[in-house]
């Protein structure tokens, strides 16, 4: 599979110009949400093609990543007179790039689209890899297609206005990429100041993270094998998120992934002797930056039930992607209930 065009640059004017040069297009349409229209669009307002193109704006938030918003986008594309030679530029977080990518992929059987992610999670995860879609009938990402953006422009100039929780949420996915790749990159991530760190340093870290995800996706575009490595931290993370929901607590997805990473590194240690020093270094970083998701022994039954219910788990066994060491993957590992309970005990010792 060919790699999609990914441009890493804080010279956004040139980056948009370069990416559009590759297309024969007759019109550009911008898609934003209400927040990125106010906060991100002004940062690209001096790019002539942006200033001259019509902009469609959707409501913000995952609850608005729905069929009504997609229909509204298609109707506006009709009004604007979009044709198959029209290019859509999605400027926003994962909601805009997921919905915009889906809307573009099926309108007139497919318009080309460029993603300009404005959240860290968008840059490192949602805007790359070709998963587009909307929520439907109460289910996340129920309707969608695999279709990679024709170009992705990664720039840290948008992150000044991002709340700290959003920065931390995206950074958890970068930590996961570090764990899936190499010690040197993981060490750089653990030494970086997420909230006050330098833009160019973050852009460099992002470059490495995106390349790690891109290479995994290229090897397994439809999630039949290696791509499952990207679930590291998510089996326990999703169980924590669901438990929080039952308790009527809100935990950002990325925080649940960070706590899930710690729990799954403990499981990796139990199953494959994942090195203790690395586990402790990651746990320390997570505790300092993300705090703790509090659980007690009384919660174990519920957490186990949620993990058994996870779509990756089959025939009564809990299935996780684990590691024997940084970059040494053990896909499709099965974990017993006793191992998970032991891991949760150690998770509590490390983080609580
Ligand atoms: P989001 O798009 O909802 O953005 C979070 C919030 O930040 C929103 O309110 C948004 O308006 C605001 N925002 C965006 N850019 C901003 C900026 N520069 N400054 C200030 N505020 C800004 O959410 P997200 O966290 O970017 O992404 C989550 C979505 O991505 C979910 O729908 C999830 O399902 C999806 N996702 C998709 C993939 C994939 O592979 N396609 C991967 C991970 C997540």
Short mmCIF file of C-alpha atoms and ligand atoms in Angstrom, two decimals:
data_model
loop_
_atom_site.label_atom_id
_atom_site.label_comp_id
_atom_site.label_asym_id
_atom_site.label_seq_id
_atom_site.Cartn_x
_atom_site.Cartn_y
_atom_site.Cartn_z
CA UNK A 1 0.00 0.00 0.00
CA UNK A 2 1.34 3.44 -0.92
CA UNK A 3 1.91 5.92 1.87
CA UNK A 4 -0.44 8.90 1.94
CA UNK A 5 1.10 12.37 1.62
CA UNK A 6 1.82 13.70 5.12
CA UNK A 7 3.37 17.15 5.42
CA UNK A 8 4.92 18.22 8.75
CA UNK A 9 5.26 21.98 8.76
CA UNK A 10 4.54 25.10 10.73
CA UNK A 11 4.58 27.06 7.47
CA UNK A 12 0.93 26.30 6.84
CA UNK A 13 0.62 28.55 3.78
CA UNK A 14 3.29 26.66 1.91
CA UNK A 15 2.04 23.28 3.16
CA UNK A 16 -1.50 23.86 1.83
CA UNK A 17 -0.08 25.17 -1.47
CA UNK A 18 2.18 22.12 -1.84
CA UNK A 19 -0.57 19.63 -1.08
CA UNK A 20 -3.02 21.26 -3.52
CA UNK A 21 -0.41 21.26 -6.29
CA UNK A 22 -0.83 17.50 -6.54
CA UNK A 23 -4.51 17.84 -7.52
CA UNK A 24 -6.37 18.87 -10.61
CA UNK A 25 -9.25 20.67 -8.86
CA UNK A 26 -11.88 23.24 -9.73
CA UNK A 27 -13.03 24.28 -6.27
CA UNK A 28 -12.00 24.00 -2.63
CA UNK A 29 -14.50 23.72 0.23
CA UNK A 30 -13.42 24.14 3.86
CA UNK A 31 -15.03 22.15 6.69
CA UNK A 32 -14.68 23.26 10.32
CA UNK A 33 -16.62 22.93 13.54
CA UNK A 34 -17.82 26.00 15.45
CA UNK A 35 -14.67 26.09 17.59
CA UNK A 36 -12.11 25.56 14.86
CA UNK A 37 -13.92 28.14 12.73
CA UNK A 38 -13.17 30.68 15.48
CA UNK A 39 -9.79 29.45 16.72
CA UNK A 40 -8.05 27.63 13.88
CA UNK A 41 -9.40 29.20 10.69
CA UNK A 42 -7.92 32.67 11.51
CA UNK A 43 -4.47 31.01 11.62
CA UNK A 44 -4.81 30.08 7.95
CA UNK A 45 -6.85 33.10 6.85
CA UNK A 46 -3.96 34.58 4.88
CA UNK A 47 -3.71 31.50 2.67
CA UNK A 48 -5.43 32.80 -0.52
CA UNK A 49 -7.19 29.53 -1.36
CA UNK A 50 -8.66 29.37 2.16
CA UNK A 51 -9.74 33.02 2.13
CA UNK A 52 -11.48 32.58 -1.24
CA UNK A 53 -13.25 29.27 -0.56
CA UNK A 54 -16.67 28.61 0.97
CA UNK A 55 -16.66 27.19 4.50
CA UNK A 56 -19.14 24.67 5.93
CA UNK A 57 -19.31 24.62 9.74
CA UNK A 58 -20.70 21.81 11.89
CA UNK A 59 -21.45 21.74 15.63
CA UNK A 60 -18.56 20.60 17.81
CA UNK A 61 -18.29 17.42 19.84
CA UNK A 62 -18.54 13.67 19.26
CA UNK A 63 -22.34 13.69 19.80
CA UNK A 64 -22.58 15.77 16.63
CA UNK A 65 -20.56 13.29 14.56
CA UNK A 66 -23.85 11.96 13.23
CA UNK A 67 -25.93 11.40 10.12
CA UNK A 68 -27.78 14.74 10.52
CA UNK A 69 -24.46 16.61 10.36
CA UNK A 70 -23.36 14.53 7.35
CA UNK A 71 -26.65 15.30 5.56
CA UNK A 72 -26.20 19.00 6.30
CA UNK A 73 -22.69 18.86 4.79
CA UNK A 74 -23.95 17.06 1.65
CA UNK A 75 -26.77 19.61 1.23
CA UNK A 76 -24.31 22.48 1.48
CA UNK A 77 -21.96 20.80 -1.00
CA UNK A 78 -24.93 20.64 -3.42
CA UNK A 79 -25.68 24.34 -2.86
CA UNK A 80 -22.03 25.29 -3.37
CA UNK A 81 -22.02 23.28 -6.61
CA UNK A 82 -19.34 20.77 -5.58
CA UNK A 83 -18.32 18.38 -8.35
CA UNK A 84 -16.02 15.36 -8.39
CA UNK A 85 -13.14 17.78 -8.99
CA UNK A 86 -13.83 19.60 -5.72
CA UNK A 87 -11.36 19.18 -2.86
CA UNK A 88 -12.52 19.38 0.76
CA UNK A 89 -10.11 20.67 3.40
CA UNK A 90 -11.11 19.41 6.86
CA UNK A 91 -9.78 21.80 9.52
CA UNK A 92 -10.49 20.45 12.98
CA UNK A 93 -10.13 17.62 15.47
CA UNK A 94 -11.13 13.98 15.01
CA UNK A 95 -14.80 14.85 14.74
CA UNK A 96 -14.24 17.10 11.71
CA UNK A 97 -11.75 14.77 9.99
CA UNK A 98 -13.85 11.61 10.65
CA UNK A 99 -17.11 13.19 9.50
CA UNK A 100 -15.55 15.29 6.74
CA UNK A 101 -13.59 12.30 5.43
CA UNK A 102 -16.75 10.18 5.38
CA UNK A 103 -18.91 12.90 3.81
CA UNK A 104 -16.28 13.46 1.11
CA UNK A 105 -15.73 9.73 0.48
CA UNK A 106 -19.33 9.03 -0.53
CA UNK A 107 -20.46 12.37 -2.04
CA UNK A 108 -20.72 11.81 -5.82
CA UNK A 109 -18.89 8.50 -5.15
CA UNK A 110 -15.91 10.26 -3.68
CA UNK A 111 -14.31 13.69 -3.49
CA UNK A 112 -10.68 14.14 -2.57
CA UNK A 113 -9.97 15.56 0.86
CA UNK A 114 -7.12 17.02 2.87
CA UNK A 115 -6.98 16.76 6.65
CA UNK A 116 -5.56 19.63 8.67
CA UNK A 117 -5.81 18.32 12.26
CA UNK A 118 -6.10 21.00 14.95
CA UNK A 119 -6.02 18.74 18.02
CA UNK A 120 -3.08 16.61 19.14
CA UNK A 121 -5.28 13.50 19.00
CA UNK A 122 -6.31 14.43 15.49
CA UNK A 123 -2.69 14.93 14.41
CA UNK A 124 -1.35 11.75 15.91
CA UNK A 125 -4.30 9.45 15.37
CA UNK A 126 -7.65 10.42 13.84
CA UNK A 127 -6.47 12.27 10.72
CA UNK A 128 -4.20 9.47 9.50
CA UNK A 129 -4.87 5.83 8.73
CA UNK A 130 -8.03 6.09 6.64
CA UNK A 131 -10.77 5.38 9.17
CA UNK A 132 -13.64 7.76 8.44
CA UNK A 133 -17.16 7.65 9.77
CA UNK A 134 -19.99 8.77 11.99
CA UNK A 135 -21.77 7.47 15.06
CA UNK A 136 -25.16 5.86 14.39
CA UNK A 137 -27.99 4.36 16.40
CA UNK A 138 -26.14 4.90 19.67
CA UNK A 139 -23.01 3.13 18.36
CA UNK A 140 -19.59 4.77 17.89
CA UNK A 141 -18.27 4.90 14.33
CA UNK A 142 -21.01 2.53 13.18
CA UNK A 143 -21.21 3.90 9.63
CA UNK A 144 -18.09 4.72 7.67
CA UNK A 145 -15.51 3.69 5.13
CA UNK A 146 -11.78 3.11 5.07
CA UNK A 147 -10.46 5.89 2.84
CA UNK A 148 -7.23 7.76 3.45
CA UNK A 149 -7.09 11.53 3.11
CA UNK A 150 -5.25 12.51 -0.08
CA UNK A 151 -2.99 14.65 2.09
CA UNK A 152 -2.57 15.38 5.79
CA UNK A 153 -0.91 18.57 7.03
CA UNK A 154 0.47 18.28 10.55
CA UNK A 155 1.27 21.57 12.24
CA UNK A 156 1.62 22.53 15.90
CA UNK A 157 0.53 26.14 15.28
CA UNK A 158 -3.04 25.20 16.18
CA UNK A 159 -2.30 23.79 19.62
CA UNK A 160 -1.89 27.11 21.55
CA UNK A 161 -5.64 27.28 22.08
CA UNK A 162 -6.07 23.61 22.99
CA UNK A 163 -7.08 22.97 26.60
CA UNK A 164 -4.51 20.98 28.63
CA UNK A 165 -6.84 17.97 28.86
CA UNK A 166 -7.01 17.79 25.05
CA UNK A 167 -3.21 17.97 24.78
CA UNK A 168 -2.82 15.21 27.35
CA UNK A 169 -5.46 13.07 25.66
CA UNK A 170 -3.56 13.13 22.38
CA UNK A 171 -0.23 12.59 24.08
CA UNK A 172 -1.40 9.23 25.50
CA UNK A 173 -1.57 7.88 21.93
CA UNK A 174 1.99 9.14 21.35
CA UNK A 175 3.16 7.28 24.46
CA UNK A 176 1.52 4.17 23.02
CA UNK A 177 3.40 4.69 19.74
CA UNK A 178 6.64 5.08 21.73
CA UNK A 179 6.00 1.78 23.52
CA UNK A 180 5.30 0.08 20.19
CA UNK A 181 8.52 1.33 18.60
CA UNK A 182 11.82 2.03 20.36
CA UNK A 183 13.39 3.00 23.69
CA UNK A 184 14.99 6.20 22.44
CA UNK A 185 11.72 7.64 21.19
CA UNK A 186 9.91 6.55 24.36
CA UNK A 187 12.59 8.28 26.48
CA UNK A 188 12.19 11.51 24.45
CA UNK A 189 8.43 11.40 25.04
CA UNK A 190 8.85 10.82 28.79
CA UNK A 191 11.20 13.85 28.96
CA UNK A 192 8.95 16.25 27.05
CA UNK A 193 6.89 18.91 28.83
CA UNK A 194 3.46 18.39 27.27
CA UNK A 195 1.84 21.59 28.49
CA UNK A 196 4.66 24.15 28.10
CA UNK A 197 6.99 22.35 25.69
CA UNK A 198 8.46 23.89 22.57
CA UNK A 199 6.39 23.76 19.30
CA UNK A 200 9.23 22.56 17.12
CA UNK A 201 10.22 19.84 19.57
CA UNK A 202 6.61 18.64 19.64
CA UNK A 203 6.45 18.71 15.83
CA UNK A 204 9.52 16.45 15.73
CA UNK A 205 7.99 14.04 18.26
CA UNK A 206 4.76 14.07 16.27
CA UNK A 207 6.64 13.22 13.10
CA UNK A 208 8.02 10.06 14.69
CA UNK A 209 4.68 9.11 16.17
CA UNK A 210 2.79 9.59 12.91
CA UNK A 211 5.37 7.56 10.98
CA UNK A 212 4.99 4.70 13.49
CA UNK A 213 1.20 4.71 13.06
CA UNK A 214 1.45 5.16 9.27
CA UNK A 215 3.80 2.17 8.91
CA UNK A 216 1.57 -0.06 11.03
CA UNK A 217 -1.51 0.97 9.04
CA UNK A 218 0.32 0.49 5.72
CA UNK A 219 1.20 -3.07 6.75
CA UNK A 220 -2.41 -3.84 7.73
CA UNK A 221 -4.86 -1.24 6.36
CA UNK A 222 -8.04 -3.18 7.27
CA UNK A 223 -7.13 -4.20 10.82
CA UNK A 224 -6.63 -7.90 10.25
CA UNK A 225 -3.31 -8.34 12.06
CA UNK A 226 -0.55 -5.90 12.96
CA UNK A 227 -2.92 -2.92 13.27
CA UNK A 228 -4.29 -4.58 16.42
CA UNK A 229 -1.02 -3.44 18.06
CA UNK A 230 -2.61 0.02 18.12
CA UNK A 231 -5.08 -1.34 20.69
CA UNK A 232 -2.34 -1.37 23.34
CA UNK A 233 -3.80 0.24 26.47
CA UNK A 234 -7.31 0.26 25.02
CA UNK A 235 -8.76 -3.01 26.39
CA UNK A 236 -8.33 -1.90 30.01
CA UNK A 237 -8.77 1.75 28.97
CA UNK A 238 -12.22 1.09 27.46
CA UNK A 239 -13.24 -0.88 30.58
CA UNK A 240 -12.20 2.10 32.77
CA UNK A 241 -14.12 4.48 30.50
CA UNK A 242 -17.27 2.34 30.72
CA UNK A 243 -16.91 2.00 34.50
CA UNK A 244 -16.54 5.78 34.79
CA UNK A 245 -19.67 6.24 32.70
CA UNK A 246 -21.61 3.94 35.03
CA UNK A 247 -20.37 6.04 37.95
CA UNK A 248 -21.51 9.19 36.07
CA UNK A 249 -17.89 10.42 36.04
CA UNK A 250 -16.41 11.89 32.87
CA UNK A 251 -12.92 10.71 31.96
CA UNK A 252 -11.37 11.90 28.70
CA UNK A 253 -10.66 8.97 26.35
CA UNK A 254 -6.91 9.68 26.26
CA UNK A 255 -6.68 9.62 30.06
CA UNK A 256 -8.35 6.19 30.10
CA UNK A 257 -5.80 5.05 27.48
CA UNK A 258 -2.91 6.35 29.65
CA UNK A 259 -4.20 4.43 32.71
CA UNK A 260 -4.95 1.43 30.47
CA UNK A 261 -1.35 1.51 29.20
CA UNK A 262 -0.05 1.20 32.76
CA UNK A 263 -2.39 -1.72 33.52
CA UNK A 264 -1.51 -3.48 30.25
CA UNK A 265 2.24 -2.99 30.82
CA UNK A 266 1.72 -4.73 34.17
CA UNK A 267 -0.07 -7.54 32.31
CA UNK A 268 2.86 -7.58 29.85
CA UNK A 269 5.23 -7.92 32.79
CA UNK A 270 3.22 -10.80 34.25
CA UNK A 271 2.93 -12.60 30.90
CA UNK A 272 6.24 -11.77 29.20
CA UNK A 273 8.52 -10.15 31.81
CA UNK A 274 8.18 -6.65 30.29
CA UNK A 275 11.05 -4.73 31.99
CA UNK A 276 10.19 -3.33 35.43
CA UNK A 277 12.20 -0.07 35.05
CA UNK A 278 10.31 0.90 31.90
CA UNK A 279 6.99 0.02 33.52
CA UNK A 280 7.87 2.21 36.52
CA UNK A 281 9.04 5.12 34.32
CA UNK A 282 5.79 5.08 32.32
CA UNK A 283 3.67 4.72 35.49
CA UNK A 284 5.46 7.68 37.10
CA UNK A 285 4.88 9.84 34.01
CA UNK A 286 1.21 8.86 33.85
CA UNK A 287 0.69 9.52 37.57
CA UNK A 288 2.30 12.98 37.33
CA UNK A 289 0.44 14.07 34.21
CA UNK A 290 -2.87 12.19 34.24
CA UNK A 291 -3.41 11.48 37.92
CA UNK A 292 -5.20 8.24 38.73
CA UNK A 293 -8.41 6.43 37.94
CA UNK A 294 -9.45 5.17 41.37
CA UNK A 295 -10.58 1.57 41.59
CA UNK A 296 -11.02 -0.82 44.51
CA UNK A 297 -11.29 -4.63 44.73
CA UNK A 298 -15.08 -4.24 44.52
CA UNK A 299 -14.69 -2.96 40.97
CA UNK A 300 -12.71 -5.94 39.64
CA UNK A 301 -15.79 -8.03 38.77
CA UNK A 302 -17.23 -5.20 36.70
CA UNK A 303 -13.89 -4.44 35.00
CA UNK A 304 -13.44 -8.12 34.10
CA UNK A 305 -16.99 -8.31 32.72
CA UNK A 306 -16.33 -5.23 30.59
CA UNK A 307 -13.04 -6.66 29.32
CA UNK A 308 -14.75 -9.97 28.42
CA UNK A 309 -17.35 -7.93 26.54
CA UNK A 310 -14.64 -6.10 24.53
CA UNK A 311 -14.93 -6.79 20.79
CA UNK A 312 -11.38 -8.17 20.70
CA UNK A 313 -12.14 -10.87 23.26
CA UNK A 314 -13.38 -14.19 21.91
CA UNK A 315 -14.56 -17.55 23.25
CA UNK A 316 -14.58 -16.49 26.88
CA UNK A 317 -10.99 -15.27 26.97
CA UNK A 318 -9.73 -11.72 27.42
CA UNK A 319 -7.63 -10.71 24.45
CA UNK A 320 -5.06 -7.89 24.62
CA UNK A 321 -2.14 -6.65 22.56
CA UNK A 322 0.82 -6.90 24.97
CA UNK A 323 4.59 -6.31 24.84
CA UNK A 324 7.61 -8.40 25.87
CA UNK A 325 9.69 -5.21 25.69
CA UNK A 326 9.49 -1.79 24.06
CA UNK A 327 8.84 -2.53 20.36
CA UNK A 328 8.54 -6.30 20.95
CA UNK A 329 4.85 -6.99 20.23
CA UNK A 330 2.78 -9.91 21.44
CA UNK A 331 -0.45 -9.51 19.45
CA UNK A 332 -3.61 -11.39 20.45
CA UNK A 333 -2.35 -12.42 23.89
CA UNK A 334 -4.96 -14.07 26.07
CA UNK A 335 -5.15 -13.12 29.76
CA UNK A 336 -6.80 -15.07 32.56
CA UNK A 337 -9.12 -13.34 35.05
CA UNK A 338 -6.51 -14.03 37.76
CA UNK A 339 -3.79 -12.26 35.74
CA UNK A 340 -6.04 -9.25 35.20
CA UNK A 341 -6.90 -9.11 38.92
CA UNK A 342 -3.19 -9.34 39.81
CA UNK A 343 -2.42 -6.58 37.28
CA UNK A 344 -5.13 -4.35 38.76
CA UNK A 345 -3.59 -4.84 42.24
CA UNK A 346 -0.21 -3.67 40.93
CA UNK A 347 -1.83 -0.83 38.94
CA UNK A 348 -3.30 0.42 42.25
CA UNK A 349 0.10 0.17 43.97
CA UNK A 350 1.73 2.14 41.17
CA UNK A 351 -0.85 4.89 40.67
CA UNK A 352 -2.97 5.23 43.82
P1 LIG B 1 -12.85 16.83 18.67
O1 LIG B 1 -12.73 16.96 17.21
O2 LIG B 1 -14.21 16.76 19.23
O3 LIG B 1 -12.03 18.02 19.37
C1 LIG B 1 -12.09 18.21 20.76
C2 LIG B 1 -12.60 19.61 21.09
O4 LIG B 1 -11.56 20.55 20.81
C3 LIG B 1 -13.80 20.05 20.26
O5 LIG B 1 -14.64 20.83 21.07
C4 LIG B 1 -13.16 20.92 19.18
O6 LIG B 1 -14.08 21.89 18.66
C5 LIG B 1 -12.06 21.58 19.95
N1 LIG B 1 -10.91 22.01 19.16
C6 LIG B 1 -10.40 21.48 18.03
N2 LIG B 1 -9.27 22.10 17.68
C7 LIG B 1 -9.06 23.07 18.61
C8 LIG B 1 -8.05 24.05 18.81
N3 LIG B 1 -6.99 24.12 17.99
N4 LIG B 1 -8.15 24.87 19.87
C9 LIG B 1 -9.20 24.77 20.74
N5 LIG B 1 -10.17 23.86 20.63
C10 LIG B 1 -10.10 23.02 19.56
O7 LIG B 1 -12.10 15.53 19.24
P2 LIG B 1 -10.67 14.91 19.07
O8 LIG B 1 -10.22 14.62 20.45
O9 LIG B 1 -9.79 15.66 18.15
O10 LIG B 1 -11.03 13.54 18.35
C11 LIG B 1 -11.99 12.65 18.87
C12 LIG B 1 -12.78 12.07 17.71
O11 LIG B 1 -11.87 11.42 16.84
C13 LIG B 1 -13.82 11.06 18.15
O12 LIG B 1 -14.97 11.21 17.37
C14 LIG B 1 -13.13 9.72 17.84
O13 LIG B 1 -14.06 8.70 17.55
C15 LIG B 1 -12.31 10.08 16.62
N6 LIG B 1 -11.12 9.26 16.40
C16 LIG B 1 -10.93 8.75 15.17
C17 LIG B 1 -9.81 7.99 14.91
C18 LIG B 1 -9.58 7.45 13.52
O14 LIG B 1 -8.68 6.63 13.33
N7 LIG B 1 -10.34 7.92 12.56
C19 LIG B 1 -8.87 7.75 15.92
C20 LIG B 1 -9.08 8.30 17.18
C21 LIG B 1 -10.22 9.06 17.41
#
